[in-house]
CSV table of C-alpha atoms and ligand atoms in Angstrom, one decimal:
chain,number,residue,atom,x,y,z
A,1,UNK,CA,-3.8,108.9,7.1
A,2,UNK,CA,-4.1,111.3,10.0
A,3,UNK,CA,-0.8,112.3,11.5
A,4,UNK,CA,-0.6,113.7,15.0
A,5,UNK,CA,1.9,116.5,15.7
A,6,UNK,CA,2.9,116.7,19.3
A,7,UNK,CA,4.0,120.1,20.6
A,8,UNK,CA,7.0,120.6,22.8
A,9,UNK,CA,6.3,119.8,26.5
A,10,UNK,CA,5.3,122.9,28.5
A,11,UNK,CA,8.0,124.5,30.7
A,12,UNK,CA,7.5,125.6,34.3
A,13,UNK,CA,9.7,128.1,36.1
A,14,UNK,CA,10.0,127.9,39.9
A,15,UNK,CA,10.8,130.5,42.5
A,16,UNK,CA,11.0,128.8,45.9
A,17,UNK,CA,11.2,130.9,49.1
A,18,UNK,CA,11.0,130.0,52.7
A,19,UNK,CA,11.9,127.2,55.1
A,20,UNK,CA,12.9,123.6,54.4
A,21,UNK,CA,9.2,122.5,54.6
A,22,UNK,CA,8.4,124.9,51.8
A,23,UNK,CA,11.3,123.4,49.8
A,24,UNK,CA,9.8,119.9,50.3
A,25,UNK,CA,6.5,121.2,49.0
A,26,UNK,CA,8.3,122.7,45.9
A,27,UNK,CA,10.1,119.4,45.3
A,28,UNK,CA,6.9,117.5,45.6
A,29,UNK,CA,5.0,119.7,43.2
A,30,UNK,CA,7.9,119.6,40.7
A,31,UNK,CA,8.1,115.8,41.0
A,32,UNK,CA,4.5,115.6,40.1
A,33,UNK,CA,4.8,118.1,37.2
A,34,UNK,CA,7.9,116.3,35.8
A,35,UNK,CA,6.0,113.0,36.0
A,36,UNK,CA,3.1,114.7,34.1
A,37,UNK,CA,5.6,115.6,31.3
A,38,UNK,CA,6.5,119.2,32.1
A,39,UNK,CA,10.0,120.5,31.6
A,40,UNK,CA,11.6,122.9,34.0
A,41,UNK,CA,12.8,126.3,32.8
A,42,UNK,CA,15.8,127.8,34.5
A,43,UNK,CA,14.7,131.4,33.6
A,44,UNK,CA,11.6,133.5,33.3
A,45,UNK,CA,11.8,133.9,29.6
A,46,UNK,CA,11.6,130.2,28.7
A,47,UNK,CA,8.7,129.4,31.1
A,48,UNK,CA,5.1,128.9,30.0
A,49,UNK,CA,4.1,129.5,33.6
A,50,UNK,CA,6.0,130.6,36.7
A,51,UNK,CA,5.3,129.1,40.1
A,52,UNK,CA,6.1,131.2,43.1
A,53,UNK,CA,6.2,129.2,46.4
A,54,UNK,CA,6.0,131.9,49.0
A,55,UNK,CA,6.8,132.3,52.7
A,56,UNK,CA,4.5,134.2,55.1
A,57,UNK,CA,6.1,133.5,58.4
A,58,UNK,CA,7.4,137.1,59.2
A,59,UNK,CA,6.4,140.5,57.7
A,60,UNK,CA,9.8,140.6,56.1
A,61,UNK,CA,9.2,137.2,54.5
A,62,UNK,CA,5.8,138.4,53.3
A,63,UNK,CA,7.4,141.4,51.7
A,64,UNK,CA,10.0,139.3,50.0
A,65,UNK,CA,7.3,137.0,48.7
A,66,UNK,CA,5.3,139.9,47.3
A,67,UNK,CA,8.5,141.2,45.6
A,68,UNK,CA,9.1,137.8,44.1
A,69,UNK,CA,5.5,137.6,42.7
A,70,UNK,CA,5.9,141.2,41.3
A,71,UNK,CA,9.2,140.2,39.6
A,72,UNK,CA,7.7,137.1,38.1
A,73,UNK,CA,4.6,139.1,36.8
A,74,UNK,CA,6.9,141.7,35.3
A,75,UNK,CA,9.3,139.2,33.7
A,76,UNK,CA,6.8,136.5,32.5
A,77,UNK,CA,3.3,137.5,33.3
A,78,UNK,CA,1.8,134.0,33.8
A,79,UNK,CA,2.2,133.4,37.5
A,80,UNK,CA,0.7,130.8,39.9
A,81,UNK,CA,1.3,131.5,43.6
A,82,UNK,CA,1.4,128.9,46.3
A,83,UNK,CA,2.9,128.4,49.8
A,84,UNK,CA,2.3,130.0,53.2
A,85,UNK,CA,1.4,133.4,51.9
A,86,UNK,CA,-1.3,131.8,49.7
A,87,UNK,CA,-3.4,132.0,52.9
A,88,UNK,CA,-3.6,135.7,52.3
A,89,UNK,CA,-5.0,135.5,48.8
A,90,UNK,CA,-6.8,138.8,49.1
A,91,UNK,CA,-3.6,140.7,49.8
A,92,UNK,CA,-1.9,139.1,46.8
A,93,UNK,CA,-4.8,139.6,44.4
A,94,UNK,CA,-5.2,143.3,45.6
A,95,UNK,CA,-1.6,144.0,44.6
A,96,UNK,CA,-1.3,141.6,41.6
A,97,UNK,CA,-4.8,141.2,40.0
A,98,UNK,CA,-3.2,139.3,37.1
A,99,UNK,CA,-1.9,136.2,39.1
A,100,UNK,CA,-3.5,133.2,37.5
A,101,UNK,CA,-4.2,131.3,40.8
A,102,UNK,CA,-3.4,131.4,44.5
A,103,UNK,CA,-3.2,128.3,46.6
A,104,UNK,CA,-2.0,127.7,50.2
A,105,UNK,CA,0.7,125.5,51.7
A,106,UNK,CA,0.6,121.8,51.0
A,107,UNK,CA,-2.2,122.2,48.6
A,108,UNK,CA,-0.3,120.1,46.1
A,109,UNK,CA,-3.3,119.0,44.2
A,110,UNK,CA,-4.7,122.5,43.7
A,111,UNK,CA,-1.4,124.0,42.6
A,112,UNK,CA,-0.7,121.2,40.1
A,113,UNK,CA,-4.3,121.7,38.8
A,114,UNK,CA,-3.6,125.4,38.4
A,115,UNK,CA,-0.4,124.7,36.4
A,116,UNK,CA,-2.3,122.2,34.2
A,117,UNK,CA,-4.9,124.9,33.5
A,118,UNK,CA,-2.3,127.6,32.8
A,119,UNK,CA,-0.1,125.4,30.5
A,120,UNK,CA,-1.9,122.1,29.6
A,121,UNK,CA,0.3,119.1,29.5
A,122,UNK,CA,0.7,116.9,26.4
A,123,UNK,CA,-1.5,113.9,26.7
A,124,UNK,CA,-0.5,111.0,24.4
A,125,UNK,CA,-0.3,107.3,25.1
A,126,UNK,CA,2.9,107.3,23.1
A,127,UNK,CA,4.6,110.0,25.2
A,128,UNK,CA,3.2,109.9,28.7
A,129,UNK,CA,4.7,108.1,31.5
A,130,UNK,CA,1.7,108.7,33.7
A,131,UNK,CA,-1.6,107.6,32.3
A,132,UNK,CA,-3.9,110.2,30.9
A,133,UNK,CA,-6.3,109.6,33.8
A,134,UNK,CA,-3.3,110.0,36.1
A,135,UNK,CA,-3.1,113.7,35.0
A,136,UNK,CA,-5.8,114.1,37.5
A,137,UNK,CA,-4.4,114.9,40.9
A,138,UNK,CA,-2.2,112.4,42.7
A,139,UNK,CA,-3.4,111.9,46.3
A,140,UNK,CA,-0.5,112.4,48.7
A,141,UNK,CA,-0.2,108.7,49.7
A,142,UNK,CA,1.3,107.7,46.4
A,143,UNK,CA,3.9,109.6,44.4
A,144,UNK,CA,5.6,109.2,41.1
A,145,UNK,CA,9.4,109.1,41.3
A,146,UNK,CA,11.1,109.9,38.1
A,147,UNK,CA,14.6,108.4,37.9
A,148,UNK,CA,15.8,109.4,34.5
A,149,UNK,CA,14.9,111.5,31.5
A,150,UNK,CA,15.2,110.6,27.8
A,151,UNK,CA,16.0,107.3,26.1
A,152,UNK,CA,18.8,105.7,24.2
A,153,UNK,CA,16.5,103.6,22.0
A,154,UNK,CA,14.9,104.6,18.7
A,155,UNK,CA,11.6,102.7,18.6
A,156,UNK,CA,10.0,103.4,15.2
A,157,UNK,CA,6.7,104.7,16.6
A,158,UNK,CA,8.2,107.0,19.3
A,159,UNK,CA,9.4,110.6,19.4
A,160,UNK,CA,10.6,110.7,23.0
A,161,UNK,CA,14.3,110.6,22.1
A,162,UNK,CA,13.6,113.5,19.7
A,163,UNK,CA,11.6,115.4,22.3
A,164,UNK,CA,13.7,114.6,25.4
A,165,UNK,CA,17.1,113.4,24.0
A,166,UNK,CA,19.2,110.4,25.1
A,167,UNK,CA,19.1,108.9,28.5
A,168,UNK,CA,20.2,111.1,31.4
A,169,UNK,CA,20.0,109.3,34.8
A,170,UNK,CA,19.5,111.2,38.0
A,171,UNK,CA,22.0,110.6,40.8
A,172,UNK,CA,20.7,107.7,42.9
A,173,UNK,CA,21.4,109.6,46.2
A,174,UNK,CA,19.3,112.6,44.9
A,175,UNK,CA,16.5,110.2,43.9
A,176,UNK,CA,16.6,108.5,47.4
A,177,UNK,CA,16.6,111.9,49.2
A,178,UNK,CA,13.6,112.9,47.2
A,179,UNK,CA,11.9,109.6,48.1
A,180,UNK,CA,12.8,110.0,51.8
A,181,UNK,CA,11.1,113.4,51.8
A,182,UNK,CA,8.0,112.0,50.0
A,183,UNK,CA,7.8,109.2,52.6
A,184,UNK,CA,8.1,111.8,55.4
A,185,UNK,CA,5.3,113.8,53.8
A,186,UNK,CA,2.9,110.8,53.9
A,187,UNK,CA,3.7,108.7,50.7
A,188,UNK,CA,3.0,105.0,51.2
A,189,UNK,CA,3.7,104.0,47.6
A,190,UNK,CA,6.5,105.1,45.3
A,191,UNK,CA,5.9,104.6,41.6
A,192,UNK,CA,9.3,104.5,39.9
A,193,UNK,CA,9.0,105.9,36.4
A,194,UNK,CA,11.3,106.7,33.5
A,195,UNK,CA,11.3,105.9,29.8
A,196,UNK,CA,13.3,102.8,30.4
A,197,UNK,CA,13.8,101.9,34.1
A,198,UNK,CA,16.0,98.9,33.4
A,199,UNK,CA,18.5,101.1,31.6
A,200,UNK,CA,18.8,103.4,34.6
A,201,UNK,CA,22.5,104.4,35.1
A,202,UNK,CA,23.8,103.1,31.8
A,203,UNK,CA,24.8,106.7,30.8
A,204,UNK,CA,26.9,107.1,33.9
A,205,UNK,CA,28.3,103.5,33.8
A,206,UNK,CA,26.4,102.7,36.9
A,207,UNK,CA,28.7,104.9,39.0
A,208,UNK,CA,28.3,104.6,42.8
A,209,UNK,CA,27.6,107.6,45.1
A,210,UNK,CA,27.9,107.7,48.9
A,211,UNK,CA,24.6,106.9,50.7
A,212,UNK,CA,24.0,106.4,54.4
A,213,UNK,CA,27.6,105.4,55.3
A,214,UNK,CA,27.9,103.1,52.3
A,215,UNK,CA,27.4,103.4,48.5
A,216,UNK,CA,24.6,103.1,46.1
A,217,UNK,CA,25.1,102.5,42.4
A,218,UNK,CA,23.1,104.2,39.7
A,219,UNK,CA,21.5,100.8,38.9
A,220,UNK,CA,17.9,99.7,38.9
A,221,UNK,CA,18.5,96.8,41.4
A,222,UNK,CA,20.5,98.9,43.9
A,223,UNK,CA,18.1,101.8,43.7
A,224,UNK,CA,15.1,99.5,44.1
A,225,UNK,CA,16.7,97.8,47.2
A,226,UNK,CA,17.4,101.2,48.9
A,227,UNK,CA,13.9,102.5,48.1
A,228,UNK,CA,12.4,99.3,49.6
A,229,UNK,CA,14.3,100.1,52.9
A,230,UNK,CA,12.9,103.6,53.3
A,231,UNK,CA,9.8,102.7,55.3
A,232,UNK,CA,11.8,100.8,58.0
A,233,UNK,CA,10.3,97.3,57.7
A,234,UNK,CA,9.9,95.8,54.2
A,235,UNK,CA,6.5,96.5,52.8
A,236,UNK,CA,5.9,99.6,54.9
A,237,UNK,CA,6.4,101.7,51.7
A,238,UNK,CA,5.3,100.0,48.5
A,239,UNK,CA,7.8,100.3,45.6
A,240,UNK,CA,6.4,99.7,42.2
A,241,UNK,CA,8.6,99.5,39.1
A,242,UNK,CA,7.2,100.8,35.9
A,243,UNK,CA,8.6,100.7,32.3
A,244,UNK,CA,11.0,97.8,32.9
A,245,UNK,CA,12.4,96.2,29.7
A,246,UNK,CA,13.2,92.5,30.1
A,247,UNK,CA,17.0,92.9,30.0
A,248,UNK,CA,18.8,90.0,31.7
A,249,UNK,CA,19.5,92.0,34.9
A,250,UNK,CA,15.8,92.3,35.6
A,251,UNK,CA,16.2,88.8,37.0
A,252,UNK,CA,18.0,90.5,39.9
A,253,UNK,CA,14.9,92.5,40.9
A,254,UNK,CA,12.9,89.3,41.4
A,255,UNK,CA,14.7,88.3,44.7
A,256,UNK,CA,13.9,91.8,46.0
A,257,UNK,CA,10.3,91.0,45.5
A,258,UNK,CA,10.7,87.7,47.3
A,259,UNK,CA,12.2,89.7,50.2
A,260,UNK,CA,9.2,92.1,50.3
A,261,UNK,CA,11.4,95.2,49.4
A,262,UNK,CA,9.8,95.8,46.1
A,263,UNK,CA,6.2,95.0,45.1
A,264,UNK,CA,5.7,91.7,43.1
A,265,UNK,CA,4.8,93.8,40.1
A,266,UNK,CA,6.4,94.5,36.8
A,267,UNK,CA,5.2,96.9,34.2
A,268,UNK,CA,6.9,95.8,31.0
A,269,UNK,CA,5.9,97.6,27.8
A,270,UNK,CA,6.2,94.6,25.5
A,271,UNK,CA,4.2,96.4,22.7
A,272,UNK,CA,4.1,93.2,20.6
A,273,UNK,CA,5.2,89.6,20.6
A,274,UNK,CA,5.7,88.8,16.9
A,275,UNK,CA,9.4,88.9,16.1
A,276,UNK,CA,8.6,90.4,12.7
A,277,UNK,CA,6.6,93.3,14.2
A,278,UNK,CA,9.1,93.9,17.0
A,279,UNK,CA,11.9,94.1,14.5
A,280,UNK,CA,10.0,96.7,12.5
A,281,UNK,CA,9.3,98.5,15.7
A,282,UNK,CA,13.0,98.5,16.5
A,283,UNK,CA,12.2,97.5,20.1
A,284,UNK,CA,14.9,97.0,22.7
A,285,UNK,CA,15.2,93.7,24.6
A,286,UNK,CA,13.5,91.8,21.9
A,287,UNK,CA,14.1,88.4,23.4
A,288,UNK,CA,12.6,85.3,21.9
A,289,UNK,CA,12.9,83.6,25.3
A,290,UNK,CA,10.8,86.1,27.2
A,291,UNK,CA,8.0,83.5,27.9
A,292,UNK,CA,10.6,81.3,29.6
A,293,UNK,CA,11.9,84.1,31.6
A,294,UNK,CA,8.3,85.0,32.8
A,295,UNK,CA,7.9,81.4,33.9
A,296,UNK,CA,11.2,81.5,35.8
A,297,UNK,CA,10.2,84.8,37.6
A,298,UNK,CA,6.9,83.3,38.6
A,299,UNK,CA,8.6,80.2,39.9
A,300,UNK,CA,10.5,82.5,42.4
A,301,UNK,CA,7.6,84.9,43.1
A,302,UNK,CA,4.3,83.1,42.3
A,303,UNK,CA,2.2,86.2,43.1
A,304,UNK,CA,4.1,88.4,40.6
A,305,UNK,CA,1.7,90.6,38.6
A,306,UNK,CA,2.8,91.6,35.1
A,307,UNK,CA,1.2,94.5,33.3
A,308,UNK,CA,2.0,95.5,29.8
A,309,UNK,CA,0.8,97.5,26.8
A,310,UNK,CA,0.5,96.4,23.2
A,311,UNK,CA,0.2,98.3,20.0
A,312,UNK,CA,-2.0,96.7,17.4
A,313,UNK,CA,-2.1,97.7,13.7
A,314,UNK,CA,1.6,98.7,13.5
A,315,UNK,CA,2.5,99.1,9.8
A,316,UNK,CA,3.3,95.7,8.3
A,317,UNK,CA,1.4,93.7,11.1
A,318,UNK,CA,0.0,90.7,9.2
A,319,UNK,CA,-2.8,88.4,10.2
A,320,UNK,CA,-0.1,85.9,11.1
A,321,UNK,CA,1.7,88.4,13.3
A,322,UNK,CA,-1.6,89.3,15.0
A,323,UNK,CA,-2.4,85.6,15.6
A,324,UNK,CA,1.0,85.2,17.1
A,325,UNK,CA,0.3,88.0,19.5
A,326,UNK,CA,-3.0,86.4,20.6
A,327,UNK,CA,-1.4,83.0,21.1
A,328,UNK,CA,1.5,84.7,23.0
A,329,UNK,CA,-0.9,86.5,25.3
A,330,UNK,CA,-2.8,83.3,26.0
A,331,UNK,CA,0.5,81.7,27.0
A,332,UNK,CA,1.9,84.6,29.0
A,333,UNK,CA,-1.2,85.0,31.1
A,334,UNK,CA,-0.4,88.6,31.9
A,335,UNK,CA,-2.3,90.1,34.8
A,336,UNK,CA,-3.1,93.5,33.2
A,337,UNK,CA,-3.0,94.4,29.5
A,338,UNK,CA,-3.6,97.8,27.9
A,339,UNK,CA,-3.8,98.1,24.1
A,340,UNK,CA,-3.4,101.0,21.7
A,341,UNK,CA,-4.2,101.2,18.1
A,342,UNK,CA,-1.1,102.4,16.2
A,343,UNK,CA,-1.3,106.1,15.7
A,344,UNK,CA,1.0,107.9,13.3
A,345,UNK,CA,2.9,110.7,15.0
A,346,UNK,CA,4.7,113.4,13.1
A,347,UNK,CA,8.4,112.8,13.2
A,348,UNK,CA,8.2,109.1,14.1
A,349,UNK,CA,9.8,106.8,11.4
A,350,UNK,CA,6.8,104.4,11.6
A,351,UNK,CA,4.6,107.2,10.2
A,352,UNK,CA,6.4,107.0,6.8
A,353,UNK,CA,6.4,103.2,6.7
A,354,UNK,CA,4.6,101.3,4.0
A,355,UNK,CA,1.9,98.7,4.7
A,356,UNK,CA,-0.1,100.9,7.0
A,357,UNK,CA,-3.0,98.9,8.5
A,358,UNK,CA,-6.6,100.2,7.7
A,359,UNK,CA,-8.5,101.7,10.7
A,360,UNK,CA,-11.2,99.0,10.7
A,361,UNK,CA,-8.6,96.3,10.9
A,362,UNK,CA,-6.9,98.1,13.8
A,363,UNK,CA,-10.2,98.4,15.6
A,364,UNK,CA,-11.0,94.7,15.1
A,365,UNK,CA,-7.6,93.6,16.5
A,366,UNK,CA,-7.9,96.1,19.3
A,367,UNK,CA,-11.2,94.6,20.3
A,368,UNK,CA,-9.9,91.0,20.2
A,369,UNK,CA,-6.9,91.9,22.4
A,370,UNK,CA,-9.2,93.6,24.9
A,371,UNK,CA,-11.6,90.7,24.9
A,372,UNK,CA,-8.9,88.1,25.5
A,373,UNK,CA,-7.1,90.1,28.2
A,374,UNK,CA,-10.5,90.8,30.0
A,375,UNK,CA,-11.1,87.0,30.0
A,376,UNK,CA,-7.6,86.2,31.3
A,377,UNK,CA,-7.9,89.0,33.9
A,378,UNK,CA,-11.3,87.7,35.1
A,379,UNK,CA,-10.0,84.2,35.4
A,380,UNK,CA,-7.0,85.3,37.4
A,381,UNK,CA,-9.0,87.6,39.7
A,382,UNK,CA,-11.6,84.8,40.3
A,383,UNK,CA,-8.8,82.7,41.7
A,384,UNK,CA,-8.2,85.3,44.4
A,385,UNK,CA,-11.7,85.0,45.9
A,386,UNK,CA,-11.3,83.6,49.4
A,387,UNK,CA,-7.8,84.8,49.9
A,388,UNK,CA,-6.6,87.5,52.2
A,389,UNK,CA,-4.6,90.3,50.6
A,390,UNK,CA,-3.1,93.7,51.6
A,391,UNK,CA,-4.9,96.7,50.3
A,392,UNK,CA,-3.7,100.3,50.2
A,393,UNK,CA,-6.7,102.5,50.8
A,394,UNK,CA,-7.2,105.3,48.2
A,395,UNK,CA,-10.6,106.6,49.1
A,396,UNK,CA,-13.3,106.3,51.7
A,397,UNK,CA,-16.9,106.9,51.1
A,398,UNK,CA,-18.4,108.6,54.2
A,399,UNK,CA,-22.0,107.9,53.1
A,400,UNK,CA,-21.9,104.2,52.3
A,401,UNK,CA,-19.1,103.3,54.7
A,402,UNK,CA,-17.2,101.6,51.9
A,403,UNK,CA,-13.7,102.2,50.8
A,404,UNK,CA,-11.7,101.6,47.7
A,405,UNK,CA,-8.0,100.8,47.3
A,406,UNK,CA,-5.5,98.7,45.5
A,407,UNK,CA,-3.7,95.4,46.0
A,408,UNK,CA,0.0,95.0,45.3
A,409,UNK,CA,-1.0,93.9,41.8
A,410,UNK,CA,-2.7,97.2,41.0
A,411,UNK,CA,-1.0,100.5,40.0
A,412,UNK,CA,-3.2,103.6,40.4
A,413,UNK,CA,-5.3,104.7,37.4
A,414,UNK,CA,-4.2,101.9,35.1
A,415,UNK,CA,-5.0,98.7,36.9
A,416,UNK,CA,-8.0,97.5,38.9
A,417,UNK,CA,-9.3,98.4,42.4
A,418,UNK,CA,-10.3,96.6,45.5
A,419,UNK,CA,-13.7,97.6,46.9
A,420,UNK,CA,-14.2,97.1,50.6
A,421,UNK,CA,-17.6,97.1,52.4
A,422,UNK,CA,-18.0,97.8,56.2
A,423,UNK,CA,-14.8,99.7,56.3
A,424,UNK,CA,-15.3,102.0,59.2
A,425,UNK,CA,-12.3,103.8,60.5
A,426,UNK,CA,-10.2,103.5,57.3
A,427,UNK,CA,-8.4,106.5,55.8
A,428,UNK,CA,-6.6,107.0,52.6
A,429,UNK,CA,-3.0,105.8,52.9
A,430,UNK,CA,-3.7,103.0,55.3
A,431,UNK,CA,-2.6,99.5,54.4
A,432,UNK,CA,-5.1,96.9,55.6
A,433,UNK,CA,-5.6,93.1,55.1
A,434,UNK,CA,-8.9,92.2,53.4
A,435,UNK,CA,-10.7,89.0,52.7
A,436,UNK,CA,-11.7,88.8,49.0
A,437,UNK,CA,-15.4,87.8,48.5
A,438,UNK,CA,-16.0,88.4,44.8
A,439,UNK,CA,-14.3,89.5,41.6
A,440,UNK,CA,-15.1,90.7,38.1
A,441,UNK,CA,-13.0,91.4,35.0
A,442,UNK,CA,-11.0,94.2,36.6
A,443,UNK,CA,-11.8,94.6,40.3
A,444,UNK,CA,-12.0,92.7,43.5
A,445,UNK,CA,-14.6,93.0,46.3
A,446,UNK,CA,-14.1,92.2,49.9
A,447,UNK,CA,-14.1,93.2,53.6
A,448,UNK,CA,-11.3,94.3,55.9
A,449,UNK,CA,-10.2,91.7,58.4
B,1,LIG,S1,12.2,102.6,24.6
B,1,LIG,FE1,11.4,103.1,22.6
B,1,LIG,S2,9.2,103.7,23.1
B,1,LIG,FE2,10.3,103.8,25.0
B,1,LIG,S3,10.9,106.0,25.1
B,1,LIG,FE3,12.7,104.8,24.2
B,1,LIG,S4,12.3,105.1,22.0
B,1,LIG,FE4,10.4,105.6,23.0
């Protein structure tokens, strides 16, 4: 049996100089890095790389920036420079030839790439909140918003609680302020992430904080509602909830979807369906009535898209357990399904469990889950042909005149895309209505109206 040992997450130190705009840049970069699994270091010594966000407005500010870079080089040695002074890369490199990279203001993508290069993130389907493909650069029209760190559960295949500790929720007002700045900087879609979004605020007993003349509780429903109001009219900013466990109070998020404040989308990491396997996995919210609840959610919000991930070949998964999973998937008709073959990770209890499943059986089961979910997905997408749906544009192809984007049912990187032809005048970040003309297993094809 191969056992994977995961290193500690890399740590980034930040020195942020300059005006409020530079601070927004710093926060945006840090949000992305946190979403990619980085930890922050409060000092030079504990950092794997130090990011210096500089100001170049006045000569005195430039000098202060150069001093800050010099201090970071002396104290740590591994330094990435960004911000307004980054425009004068020659000056910086002449004085500090050892800086790892120099990028300019608002070059979020480049600076995040430089940090990835200097201290590569851990990529593991069992640890990452953002998909591996998502480690590529986030365009600025969507942003990951991390609302808590750590987890109170102890799932047998997972080492997150060991790596990151128990749940620590961020203050809701701080999350909302960060979201406001992201929206002001061009974000049209907020992707709420955490290890367990439905548990948000449990650690602070859902305490309320002042917000805009009223109060907001540290609670998934309250936070989601306030996030949904950020764009002005409902639907101006898409709010997508990831890693939601089906606790009873998730029912309260469904009316927010009906009101258009939150996207009709739930990412629920079910991981399995067989009660026997779920028990061995020690999964939270292991509710035998979950199919009934899915039905009741869909009765309220028929367009609700549910995505989930499943682990096949968990130790002790029998043929019956696996058949149960396939029958459950057929019944649940989930919109998007990702599967992983169980992978033993050093330090996770499941690694030491008896009845490990042979690799070839894992592969067989993986293939069967993927085939079944591809068929269900194709059937569901085929039913959308002829309808008009909203599409958030991700990319425009200047040569072909085509564009690609995503519907409300598609999270970036992990779900499908909508490909539009004849899409002159579109730009990334625009939300347009499109007529769907065709569909395949994963993607839709259409034309803007
Ligand atoms: S809920 Fe389970 S799988 Fe998710 S982070 Fe917590 S312990 Fe890990």
